[in-house]
Amino acid sequence: MKPIKVSSTNRRPIVPHLICAAVILSLLFLAIQTSFFNDNRKYDLNSEDVRILSDFQSSVQQCVANRGLGLTADIVDHCKLVLKFPEGTNSTWYNAQFKHFEPLEYNYDVCEAILLWEQYRNMTTVLTREYLDARPDGWLDYAAQRIAQLGADKCYNRSLCEEHLNLILPSKPPFHPRQFQSCAVVGNSGDLLKTEFGEEIDSHDAVIRDNEAPVNEKYAKYVGLRRDFRLVVRGAARKMVAILNGSADEVLIIKSVTHRDFNNMIKSIPNPVYLFQGIVLRRGAKGTGMKSIELALSMCDIVDIYGFTVDPGYTEWTRYFSTPRKGHNPLQGRAYYQLLECLGVIRIHSPMRSKRVQDWSDVPSREMISKAHSAALRLKRSQAGQAGGLGPFGSCKVWGHVSPDVSGPISGSPDMSDTRKNSNYNKWEVMPFESLRKEAQEHHIEMGGVSLYKMDGNKLDDLVCVKHSLKSKA
């Protein structure tokens, strides 16, 4: 009887399979062990920061409970929380694009938020010549984005672009961090007519208003009469002369781009005019009001907001000086403004809060905010594998330097009217450093004479930083 031959094709390679399985199991065990070790090492390195941020989250949660008029904050971890409206909140805002009504819950990363807004306290938010000079291809690429009706996506002819921008382009920052102690940002909400905040608004060191909001005796007891800054959009250009009504010192800040209508108007008025150093920030509250807060925070220690319709119970935006009109998402905006108040960025004043004791004791202290900011910064840099000890300049992507002997031209053009030529429109650009508020001088020295500018987008790590000589007039 012949032995049965086993075909080689039917043999199972048992030994190689076992070897492969053993290798896979070893690699898997090694990966789990390495991950566990790294997680523990990471936790050990940042455990104190996590504790600081967790304590800060608890303080924010309590602040929302005390001041949120029905809003609550649910903590997810040391950075993330969810702001929730109570059940039964009237969600009337319909999003036609996504075909749903406004939600009643909003997710926020407090670590990212505090990094962003504390950074704004050190920022320059007015476009300057030194920024365009320092930024790579600043004149070729970026300048073109700020000029409407240029007819090209790049400034191939720099002289032409300068002709468009010179009128509103200071050589260096006209305004400085900490320049004012307190600022009032006045929105346009019809809620302003329910209170008489006028005298309180006028008591601030500076008042910032939006677009065509009127300032006159008719509305004085509601919105005050003081007018220091006005953030304006393109559509308000043709109306601005009438709105200014002889207010020659009110500074106009153009929100997005300059264009012919603005330039023609600017040449005939005595007011200082500058261009907002605009960036796209994808946040829960939008519009000119939010940009006004960004502007205020870059100049003021304390930012009080009025007329932002942040109380519950409303169903649409209204204006104190015109018929009602729809604006931005009410619930989402209200949640974000409440978060900003509990992060110490703004202080909210509104009809439902006007009779409450506004001692702000339930808002986290500056010391707690400063510690949370430092912890969030360390945590972010450790996660990105960045070295510590970089201070406020760790996000500087581009550096520029200004010689103490170079002052640069004052913004303006040869074809301005005598009204503008003979006015004090450039006073901010020639203001002596010694005349600045003491806190502003000290901050500039602490920063080593460096001005910080945002570059693009919603990133924290993309600053243009310009070094000035401390011997020069900042």
Coordinates of C-alpha atoms in Angstrom, one line a residue:
M1 CA 0.0 0.0 0.0
K2 CA 1.5 3.3 -1.1
P3 CA 1.6 6.1 1.3
I4 CA -0.8 9.0 0.6
K5 CA 1.1 12.1 -0.5
V6 CA 0.0 15.3 1.0
S7 CA 0.0 18.1 -1.6
S8 CA 2.1 21.1 -0.7
T9 CA -0.8 23.3 -1.6
N10 CA -2.9 21.9 1.3
R11 CA -0.3 22.4 3.9
R12 CA -1.0 25.3 6.3
P13 CA 2.0 27.4 7.2
I14 CA 1.4 27.1 10.9
V15 CA 4.8 28.3 12.1
P16 CA 4.9 31.6 10.1
H17 CA 1.3 32.4 11.2
L18 CA 2.3 31.8 14.8
I19 CA 5.3 34.0 14.4
C20 CA 3.3 36.8 12.8
A21 CA 0.7 36.6 15.5
A22 CA 3.3 36.8 18.2
V23 CA 4.9 39.9 16.5
I24 CA 1.5 41.6 16.2
L25 CA 0.7 40.9 19.9
S26 CA 4.1 42.2 20.9
L27 CA 3.7 45.4 18.9
L28 CA 0.2 45.9 20.3
F29 CA 1.4 45.5 23.9
L30 CA 4.3 47.8 23.2
A31 CA 2.0 50.5 21.8
I32 CA -0.4 50.2 24.7
Q33 CA 2.5 50.4 27.2
T34 CA 4.1 53.4 25.4
S35 CA 0.7 55.2 25.2
F36 CA 0.1 54.6 28.9
F37 CA 3.6 55.8 29.8
N38 CA 3.3 58.9 27.6
D39 CA -0.2 59.7 29.0
N40 CA 1.1 59.4 32.6
R41 CA 4.2 61.4 31.8
K42 CA 2.0 64.1 30.1
Y43 CA -0.4 64.1 33.1
D44 CA 2.5 64.4 35.5
L45 CA 4.0 67.3 33.5
N46 CA 0.6 69.1 33.3
S47 CA -1.2 68.0 36.4
E48 CA -0.9 71.4 38.1
D49 CA -2.1 73.1 34.9
V50 CA -5.1 70.8 34.6
R51 CA -6.0 71.6 38.3
I52 CA -5.7 75.3 37.6
L53 CA -7.9 75.0 34.5
S54 CA -10.4 72.8 36.3
D55 CA -10.7 75.3 39.1
F56 CA -11.2 78.1 36.5
Q57 CA -13.9 76.1 34.8
S58 CA -15.7 75.7 38.1
S59 CA -15.5 79.5 38.6
V60 CA -16.9 80.1 35.1
Q61 CA -19.7 77.6 35.7
Q62 CA -20.7 79.5 38.9
C63 CA -20.5 82.8 37.1
V64 CA -22.8 81.6 34.4
A65 CA -25.2 80.3 37.0
N66 CA -25.2 83.7 38.9
R67 CA -25.2 86.0 35.9
G68 CA -26.6 84.0 33.0
L69 CA -30.3 84.8 33.5
G70 CA -31.2 81.1 33.0
L71 CA -28.2 79.8 31.2
T72 CA -26.2 77.0 32.7
A73 CA -22.7 75.6 32.1
D74 CA -22.0 71.9 32.0
I75 CA -18.3 71.0 32.4
V76 CA -17.0 68.3 30.0
D77 CA -13.3 68.5 31.0
H78 CA -10.7 71.0 32.1
C79 CA -11.1 72.9 28.8
K80 CA -14.5 72.2 27.3
L81 CA -17.9 73.1 28.5
V82 CA -21.5 73.3 27.2
L83 CA -23.7 76.4 27.7
K84 CA -27.4 75.4 27.8
F85 CA -30.6 77.4 27.7
P86 CA -33.4 76.2 29.9
E87 CA -36.1 73.9 28.4
G88 CA -38.9 75.9 26.9
T89 CA -36.7 78.7 25.5
N90 CA -38.3 80.1 22.4
S91 CA -35.9 79.2 19.6
T92 CA -37.4 81.3 16.8
W93 CA -34.3 81.8 14.6
Y94 CA -34.6 79.5 11.5
N95 CA -31.4 78.7 9.6
A96 CA -32.5 78.3 6.0
Q97 CA -29.1 76.9 5.0
F98 CA -29.2 73.9 7.4
K99 CA -33.0 73.9 7.7
H100 CA -33.3 73.9 11.5
F101 CA -34.0 76.3 14.3
E102 CA -31.3 77.6 16.6
P103 CA -30.2 75.0 19.1
L104 CA -30.4 75.4 22.8
E105 CA -26.9 74.1 23.5
Y106 CA -23.4 75.5 22.5
N107 CA -20.0 73.9 22.9
Y108 CA -17.0 76.0 23.8
D109 CA -13.3 75.4 24.4
V110 CA -12.5 77.8 27.3
C111 CA -8.8 77.2 26.9
E112 CA -8.8 78.4 23.3
A113 CA -11.1 81.3 24.2
I114 CA -9.0 82.6 27.0
L115 CA -5.9 82.3 24.9
L116 CA -7.5 84.3 22.1
W117 CA -9.0 87.1 24.1
E118 CA -6.1 87.6 26.5
Q119 CA -4.0 87.8 23.4
Y120 CA -6.2 90.7 22.2
R121 CA -5.2 92.7 25.3
N122 CA -1.7 93.0 23.8
M123 CA -2.7 93.5 20.2
T124 CA -2.7 96.3 17.6
T125 CA -6.0 96.3 15.7
V126 CA -5.3 99.2 13.3
L127 CA -3.6 98.5 10.0
T128 CA -0.2 100.2 9.8
R129 CA 2.6 100.7 7.3
E130 CA 5.0 98.8 9.6
Y131 CA 2.7 95.8 9.4
L132 CA 2.6 95.7 5.6
D133 CA 6.4 96.3 5.5
A134 CA 7.1 93.4 8.0
R135 CA 4.6 90.9 6.6
P136 CA 6.0 88.7 3.8
D137 CA 4.5 90.0 0.6
G138 CA 2.4 92.4 2.7
W139 CA 2.2 95.0 0.0
L140 CA 1.8 92.5 -2.9
D141 CA -0.8 90.2 -1.4
Y142 CA -2.4 91.5 1.8
A143 CA -2.8 95.2 0.8
A144 CA -4.8 94.2 -2.2
Q145 CA -7.3 92.4 0.0
R146 CA -8.0 95.7 1.9
I147 CA -8.8 97.8 -1.2
A148 CA -12.2 97.4 -2.9
Q149 CA -12.4 98.0 -6.7
L150 CA -8.7 97.6 -7.2
G151 CA -9.3 95.5 -10.2
A152 CA -6.6 93.0 -9.3
D153 CA -6.0 90.4 -6.6
K154 CA -2.4 91.6 -6.0
C155 CA -0.7 95.0 -5.8
Y156 CA 1.5 94.6 -8.8
N157 CA 1.6 98.4 -8.9
R158 CA 2.6 99.3 -5.3
S159 CA 2.3 103.0 -6.0
L160 CA -1.3 102.6 -7.0
C161 CA -2.0 100.6 -3.8
E162 CA -0.3 103.2 -1.7
E163 CA -2.4 105.9 -3.3
H164 CA -5.5 104.0 -2.1
L165 CA -4.2 103.4 1.4
N166 CA -2.0 106.4 2.3
L167 CA -5.1 108.4 3.4
I168 CA -5.8 106.0 6.3
L169 CA -2.4 104.3 6.8
P170 CA -0.4 105.4 9.8
S171 CA 3.3 104.4 10.0
K172 CA 3.0 102.9 13.5
P173 CA 0.2 102.1 15.9
P174 CA -1.9 105.2 16.7
F175 CA -3.4 103.4 19.7
H176 CA -1.8 101.3 22.4
P177 CA -2.7 98.5 24.8
R178 CA -3.9 99.9 28.2
Q179 CA -4.3 103.4 26.7
F180 CA -7.7 103.8 28.4
Q181 CA -8.8 102.5 31.7
S182 CA -12.5 102.0 30.9
C183 CA -14.4 101.9 27.6
A184 CA -18.1 101.7 26.8
V185 CA -19.0 99.8 23.6
V186 CA -22.5 100.9 22.7
G187 CA -24.5 98.6 20.4
N188 CA -27.7 99.6 18.5
S189 CA -30.3 97.4 20.3
G190 CA -33.8 98.8 21.0
D191 CA -33.2 97.5 24.5
L192 CA -31.3 100.8 25.2
L193 CA -34.7 102.6 25.3
K194 CA -35.7 100.5 28.3
T195 CA -33.0 102.0 30.5
E196 CA -31.3 105.3 31.0
F197 CA -27.6 104.4 30.7
G198 CA -26.6 107.7 29.0
E199 CA -24.8 109.3 32.0
E200 CA -23.1 106.1 32.9
I201 CA -21.9 105.6 29.3
D202 CA -20.4 109.1 29.1
S203 CA -18.5 108.5 32.4
H204 CA -16.1 106.1 30.6
D205 CA -12.6 107.2 29.3
A206 CA -13.7 106.3 25.7
V207 CA -16.9 105.4 24.0
I208 CA -17.1 103.2 20.9
R209 CA -20.2 103.2 18.7
D210 CA -21.3 101.4 15.5
N211 CA -22.2 102.5 12.0
E212 CA -24.9 105.1 11.7
A213 CA -26.1 105.1 15.4
P214 CA -27.2 108.7 16.1
V215 CA -25.9 110.7 19.0
N216 CA -28.1 113.6 19.9
E217 CA -30.3 115.1 22.6
K218 CA -33.2 112.9 21.6
Y219 CA -31.4 109.8 22.7
A220 CA -28.9 111.4 25.2
K221 CA -30.4 109.9 28.4
Y222 CA -30.4 106.4 26.8
V223 CA -27.1 106.3 24.9
G224 CA -25.1 109.4 26.1
L225 CA -23.5 112.1 24.1
R226 CA -19.8 111.2 24.2
R227 CA -18.4 110.1 20.9
D228 CA -14.7 108.9 20.7
F229 CA -14.6 106.0 18.2
R230 CA -17.0 104.7 15.6
L231 CA -16.6 101.4 13.7
V232 CA -18.2 101.6 10.3
V233 CA -18.9 99.3 7.4
R234 CA -18.9 100.1 3.7
G235 CA -22.6 100.7 3.5
A236 CA -22.4 103.6 6.0
A237 CA -19.8 105.6 4.1
R238 CA -22.2 107.9 2.2
K239 CA -24.2 108.6 5.4
M240 CA -21.2 109.3 7.6
V241 CA -20.9 113.1 7.1
A242 CA -24.4 113.7 8.3
I243 CA -24.0 111.2 11.1
L244 CA -20.8 112.9 12.3
N245 CA -22.6 116.2 12.3
G246 CA -19.6 118.3 13.2
S247 CA -18.0 115.9 15.6
A248 CA -14.5 116.5 14.4
D249 CA -12.5 114.4 16.9
E250 CA -14.5 111.2 16.6
V251 CA -12.2 108.5 15.2
L252 CA -13.6 106.4 12.4
I253 CA -12.4 102.8 12.1
I254 CA -13.3 101.2 8.8
K255 CA -14.3 97.6 9.5
S256 CA -13.2 95.7 6.3
V257 CA -12.0 97.4 3.2
T258 CA -11.5 100.9 1.9
H259 CA -13.1 102.0 -1.4
R260 CA -13.9 105.1 -3.5
D261 CA -16.9 106.2 -1.4
F262 CA -14.9 106.1 1.8
N263 CA -11.8 107.8 0.3
N264 CA -13.8 110.6 -1.2
M265 CA -15.6 111.2 2.1
I266 CA -12.4 111.0 4.1
K267 CA -10.7 113.7 2.1
S268 CA -13.4 116.2 3.0
I269 CA -13.7 115.7 6.8
P270 CA -11.3 116.5 9.7
N271 CA -11.8 113.2 11.6
P272 CA -9.0 110.7 12.1
V273 CA -9.8 107.6 10.0
Y274 CA -8.1 104.2 10.1
L275 CA -8.6 100.7 8.8
F276 CA -9.4 97.8 11.2
Q277 CA -6.7 95.1 11.0
G278 CA -9.4 92.7 9.9
I279 CA -9.3 89.0 10.4
V280 CA -11.9 86.2 10.1
L281 CA -12.8 84.7 13.5
R282 CA -15.4 82.0 13.4
R283 CA -17.1 82.6 16.7
G284 CA -20.6 82.4 18.0
A285 CA -21.3 86.1 18.0
K286 CA -20.6 88.1 14.8
G287 CA -21.0 91.5 13.3
T288 CA -19.8 95.0 13.9
G289 CA -20.5 94.8 17.6
M290 CA -18.1 92.0 18.1
K291 CA -15.4 93.8 16.1
S292 CA -16.0 96.8 18.4
I293 CA -15.3 94.7 21.4
E294 CA -12.1 93.4 19.8
L295 CA -11.0 97.1 19.1
A296 CA -11.9 98.1 22.7
L297 CA -10.0 95.2 24.3
S298 CA -6.9 96.2 22.4
M299 CA -7.0 99.6 24.0
C300 CA -8.9 99.4 27.3
D301 CA -8.4 97.6 30.7
I302 CA -12.2 97.4 31.3
V303 CA -14.8 96.9 28.5
D304 CA -18.5 97.6 29.3
I305 CA -21.0 96.7 26.7
Y306 CA -24.5 98.3 26.3
G307 CA -27.2 97.7 23.8
F308 CA -26.3 94.2 22.7
T309 CA -29.7 92.5 23.4
V310 CA -28.3 89.8 25.6
D311 CA -31.4 89.3 27.9
P312 CA -33.8 86.4 27.4
G313 CA -37.3 86.9 26.0
Y314 CA -36.7 88.6 22.8
T315 CA -37.4 87.1 19.4
E316 CA -35.6 89.5 17.0
W317 CA -33.0 92.2 16.9
T318 CA -34.2 95.8 17.1
R319 CA -32.6 99.2 16.7
Y320 CA -33.1 102.1 19.1
F321 CA -33.3 104.6 16.2
S322 CA -35.1 102.7 13.5
T323 CA -37.6 100.0 12.7
P324 CA -36.9 96.4 13.7
R325 CA -34.7 94.3 11.5
K326 CA -33.3 90.9 11.6
G327 CA -29.6 90.5 12.6
H328 CA -27.4 87.7 13.8
N329 CA -28.5 84.5 15.6
P330 CA -29.9 85.7 19.0
L331 CA -29.4 82.7 21.2
Q332 CA -25.9 81.8 19.9
G333 CA -24.8 85.5 20.3
R334 CA -26.2 85.7 23.8
A335 CA -24.5 82.5 24.9
Y336 CA -21.1 83.7 23.6
Y337 CA -21.4 87.2 25.2
Q338 CA -22.2 85.5 28.5
L339 CA -19.1 83.3 28.1
L340 CA -17.0 86.4 27.5
E341 CA -18.3 88.1 30.6
C342 CA -17.4 85.0 32.7
L343 CA -14.0 85.0 31.1
G344 CA -13.4 88.6 32.3
V345 CA -13.4 90.0 28.8
I346 CA -16.5 92.2 29.0
R347 CA -19.0 93.4 31.5
I348 CA -22.6 93.3 30.3
H349 CA -25.2 96.0 31.0
S350 CA -28.8 95.5 30.0
P351 CA -32.4 96.1 31.2
M352 CA -32.7 92.9 33.2
R353 CA -29.3 93.6 34.9
S354 CA -29.7 97.4 35.5
K355 CA -31.3 97.0 39.0
R356 CA -28.9 94.3 40.1
V357 CA -25.9 95.0 42.3
Q358 CA -23.1 95.0 39.7
D359 CA -20.1 94.3 42.0
W360 CA -18.7 91.7 39.6
S361 CA -17.6 89.5 42.5
D362 CA -18.9 86.4 40.8
V363 CA -16.7 87.0 37.7
P364 CA -13.2 85.3 38.0
S365 CA -10.6 87.6 39.4
R366 CA -7.8 88.9 37.2
E367 CA -5.3 86.8 39.2
M368 CA -7.3 83.6 38.5
I369 CA -7.7 84.6 34.8
S370 CA -4.0 85.2 34.5
K371 CA -3.1 81.8 36.1
A372 CA -5.7 80.1 33.8
H373 CA -4.2 81.8 30.7
S374 CA -0.7 80.8 31.7
A375 CA -1.8 77.2 32.3
A376 CA -3.7 77.0 29.0
L377 CA -0.7 78.4 27.2
R378 CA 1.7 75.8 28.7
L379 CA -0.8 73.0 28.0
K380 CA -1.1 74.1 24.4
R381 CA 2.6 74.3 23.9
S382 CA 3.4 71.0 25.6
Q383 CA 0.8 69.3 23.4
A384 CA 2.4 70.9 20.3
G385 CA 5.9 69.9 21.5
Q386 CA 7.0 73.5 21.7
A387 CA 9.6 74.7 24.2
G388 CA 8.4 76.8 27.1
G389 CA 9.6 80.1 28.3
L390 CA 8.7 82.0 25.1
G391 CA 6.6 84.5 27.0
P392 CA 4.2 86.8 25.0
F393 CA 6.3 86.3 21.8
G394 CA 5.8 82.5 21.5
S395 CA 3.3 83.1 18.7
C396 CA 5.4 85.5 16.7
K397 CA 5.6 83.9 13.2
V398 CA 7.2 87.0 11.6
W399 CA 9.4 89.7 13.1
G400 CA 10.0 93.2 11.9
H401 CA 12.1 96.0 13.3
V402 CA 11.7 99.8 13.3
S403 CA 14.7 102.0 13.5
P404 CA 14.5 104.7 16.2
D405 CA 15.5 107.3 13.5
V406 CA 12.6 106.4 11.2
S407 CA 9.3 108.0 12.0
G408 CA 7.5 107.5 8.7
P409 CA 4.8 109.7 7.0
I410 CA 1.6 110.8 8.7
S411 CA -1.5 109.3 7.0
G412 CA -2.9 111.6 4.3
S413 CA -2.8 112.6 0.6
P414 CA -2.0 115.7 -1.3
D415 CA -5.5 116.2 -2.6
M416 CA -7.2 116.5 0.8
S417 CA -9.5 119.5 1.5
D418 CA -8.3 122.5 3.5
T419 CA -10.7 121.3 6.2
R420 CA -8.8 118.1 6.7
K421 CA -5.3 119.6 6.1
N422 CA -5.9 122.2 8.8
S423 CA -7.5 119.9 11.4
N424 CA -6.0 117.8 14.2
Y425 CA -6.8 114.6 12.4
N426 CA -3.4 113.1 12.9
K427 CA -3.1 113.8 16.7
W428 CA -3.0 110.1 17.6
E429 CA 0.0 109.5 15.3
V430 CA 2.1 112.3 16.7
M431 CA 1.1 111.8 20.4
P432 CA 4.3 111.8 22.5
F433 CA 4.9 108.5 24.3
E434 CA 5.2 110.4 27.6
S435 CA 1.6 111.6 27.3
L436 CA 0.2 108.1 27.4
R437 CA -1.5 106.7 30.5
K438 CA 1.1 105.4 32.9
E439 CA -0.2 101.8 32.6
A440 CA 0.2 102.0 28.8
Q441 CA 3.8 103.2 29.1
E442 CA 4.6 100.5 31.6
H443 CA 3.0 97.8 29.4
H444 CA 5.0 99.0 26.4
I445 CA 8.2 98.8 28.3
E446 CA 7.3 95.3 29.7
M447 CA 6.7 94.2 26.1
G448 CA 10.2 95.4 25.1
G449 CA 8.7 97.9 22.7
V450 CA 7.1 95.2 20.6
S451 CA 3.8 95.6 18.8
L452 CA 1.7 92.5 18.1
Y453 CA -0.5 92.1 15.1
K454 CA -2.7 89.3 13.9
M455 CA -1.8 87.8 10.6
D456 CA -4.7 85.7 9.3
G457 CA -7.6 83.4 10.3
N458 CA -8.5 82.0 13.6
K459 CA -5.0 80.8 14.6
L460 CA -3.2 81.8 17.8
D461 CA 0.2 81.1 16.4
D462 CA 0.4 83.5 13.5
L463 CA 1.4 86.9 14.8
V464 CA 3.4 89.6 13.1
C465 CA 5.6 91.2 15.8
V466 CA 7.4 94.6 15.2
K467 CA 10.1 95.7 17.5
H468 CA 10.5 99.4 18.3
S469 CA 13.4 101.0 20.0
L470 CA 12.5 101.9 23.6
K471 CA 14.5 105.1 23.1
S472 CA 12.1 106.2 20.4
K473 CA 8.7 107.7 20.9
A474 CA 6.4 104.7 20.8

